[in-house]
Amino acid sequence: MIIDENSFMGFSPASARNGEPILQRLTELLAGDETVLEVGSGTGQHAVHFAGNLSGLRWLPSDIEQQLPLLQANLDRHGGDNIASSRLLDLQQSDWHAGLDPVDLIYSANTLHIMGWAEVVTLFRHLDQVLTPQGQLIIYGPFRYSQNFTSESNAEFDQWLKARNPVSGIRDFEAVNALAMQAGLLLQDDIKMPANNQLLVWQKE
Ligand SMILES: C[S@@+](CC[C@H](N)C(=O)[O-])C[C@H]1O[C@@H](n2cnc3c(N)ncnc32)[C@H](O)[C@@H]1O
């Protein structure tokens, strides 16, 4: 299907651009029959693109309350049989994991630099309960390494994010990886993606 500004409410050009490179990597990384909980699905473009191309996946999209009507409207229009209805998952709620059955993969794109650091910590705090044994966490987005941005444009993006909301900002890979290790996850891969983004892959030990 064609994912463009005419087909998706709130269409995200960035999500459309990075969808295909991420799909290529997911195709390599996944067995193809996983249950996937997506955190911060946004417009649902990734859910529709990935679940549409990897039909053995069962995709569970989620987002905060104010995003759900738009997300669900897009899923109603484009979602296939292997995409569940959108669910409320707000990392400002410390019990975000309550009532969730364990999943094989938690996937989240372009979210850690939007939400505050406290919410990032809350995400990792309950991963152990939400992931199946050998379950994976895959995070896509920009990161700093040794406190250095990977490009001048990412440094400018960080300034822009912080001016818009002081709790936002590009995260330090080392700090996020420390949270992952505390949660019993081991880094499997750190893949350089187009436009100075990374695809980080952890697995539950
Ligand atoms: C830049 S958008 C990315 C959307 C989509 N993943 C993509 O790549 O196009 C950031 C998303 O994070 C979600 N988000 C922000 N704060 C959140 C929180 N506390 N808990 C869960 N999701 C949150 C927003 O609602 C939004 O959908």
PDB file of C-alpha atoms and ligand atoms in Angstrom, residues 12 15 38-42 46 63-64 67 89-92 109-111 114-115 119, ligand 1:
ATOM      1  CA  SER A  12       4.653  11.952   9.332  1.00  0.00           C
ATOM      2  CA  SER A  15       8.150   8.018   9.553  1.00  0.00           C
ATOM      3  CA  GLU A  38       4.962  -0.811  19.924  1.00  0.00           C
ATOM      4  CA  VAL A  39       5.382   2.095  22.354  1.00  0.00           C
ATOM      5  CA  GLY A  40       4.480   5.536  20.978  1.00  0.00           C
ATOM      6  CA  SER A  41       2.998   4.397  17.649  1.00  0.00           C
ATOM      7  CA  GLY A  42       2.167   7.983  16.624  1.00  0.00           C
ATOM      8  CA  HIS A  46       5.229   1.947  11.144  1.00  0.00           C
ATOM      9  CA  ASP A  63       0.254   5.563  22.595  1.00  0.00           C
ATOM     10  CA  ILE A  64      -0.765   8.196  25.132  1.00  0.00           C
ATOM     11  CA  GLN A  67      -2.868  10.365  20.370  1.00  0.00           C
ATOM     12  CA  LEU A  89       0.274   3.043  27.136  1.00  0.00           C
ATOM     13  CA  ASP A  90       1.602   6.157  28.837  1.00  0.00           C
ATOM     14  CA  LEU A  91       5.046   5.936  30.417  1.00  0.00           C
ATOM     15  CA  GLN A  92       4.064   8.705  32.819  1.00  0.00           C
ATOM     16  CA  ALA A 109      10.842   4.678  17.270  1.00  0.00           C
ATOM     17  CA  ASN A 110      11.598   8.350  17.808  1.00  0.00           C
ATOM     18  CA  THR A 111      10.218   8.398  21.333  1.00  0.00           C
ATOM     19  CA  ILE A 114      10.528  13.242  23.014  1.00  0.00           C
ATOM     20  CA  MET A 115       9.480  11.970  26.456  1.00  0.00           C
ATOM     21  CA  GLU A 119       9.587   8.178  31.411  1.00  0.00           C
TER      22      GLU A 119
HETATM   23  C1  LIG B   1       7.984  11.749  17.337  1.00  0.00           C
HETATM   24  S1  LIG B   1       6.604  10.756  17.716  1.00  0.00           S
HETATM   25  C2  LIG B   1       7.086   9.203  16.996  1.00  0.00           C
HETATM   26  C3  LIG B   1       5.913   8.425  16.498  1.00  0.00           C
HETATM   27  C4  LIG B   1       6.245   7.135  15.745  1.00  0.00           C
HETATM   28  N1  LIG B   1       6.842   6.162  16.636  1.00  0.00           N
HETATM   29  C5  LIG B   1       7.148   7.434  14.579  1.00  0.00           C
HETATM   30  O1  LIG B   1       8.330   7.032  14.583  1.00  0.00           O
HETATM   31  O2  LIG B   1       6.666   8.080  13.638  1.00  0.00           O
HETATM   32  C6  LIG B   1       6.746  10.478  19.457  1.00  0.00           C
HETATM   33  C7  LIG B   1       5.651   9.590  20.029  1.00  0.00           C
HETATM   34  O3  LIG B   1       5.923   9.355  21.418  1.00  0.00           O
HETATM   35  C8  LIG B   1       4.702   9.371  22.102  1.00  0.00           C
HETATM   36  N2  LIG B   1       4.911   9.647  23.536  1.00  0.00           N
HETATM   37  C9  LIG B   1       5.241  10.824  24.112  1.00  0.00           C
HETATM   38  N3  LIG B   1       5.243  10.711  25.449  1.00  0.00           N
HETATM   39  C10 LIG B   1       4.913   9.431  25.729  1.00  0.00           C
HETATM   40  C11 LIG B   1       4.728   8.699  26.939  1.00  0.00           C
HETATM   41  N4  LIG B   1       4.841   9.303  28.135  1.00  0.00           N
HETATM   42  N5  LIG B   1       4.371   7.408  26.860  1.00  0.00           N
HETATM   43  C12 LIG B   1       4.225   6.799  25.650  1.00  0.00           C
HETATM   44  N6  LIG B   1       4.377   7.441  24.473  1.00  0.00           N
HETATM   45  C13 LIG B   1       4.711   8.738  24.511  1.00  0.00           C
HETATM   46  C14 LIG B   1       3.938  10.518  21.404  1.00  0.00           C
HETATM   47  O4  LIG B   1       2.563  10.503  21.686  1.00  0.00           O
HETATM   48  C15 LIG B   1       4.270  10.224  19.959  1.00  0.00           C
HETATM   49  O5  LIG B   1       3.375   9.321  19.369  1.00  0.00           O
END
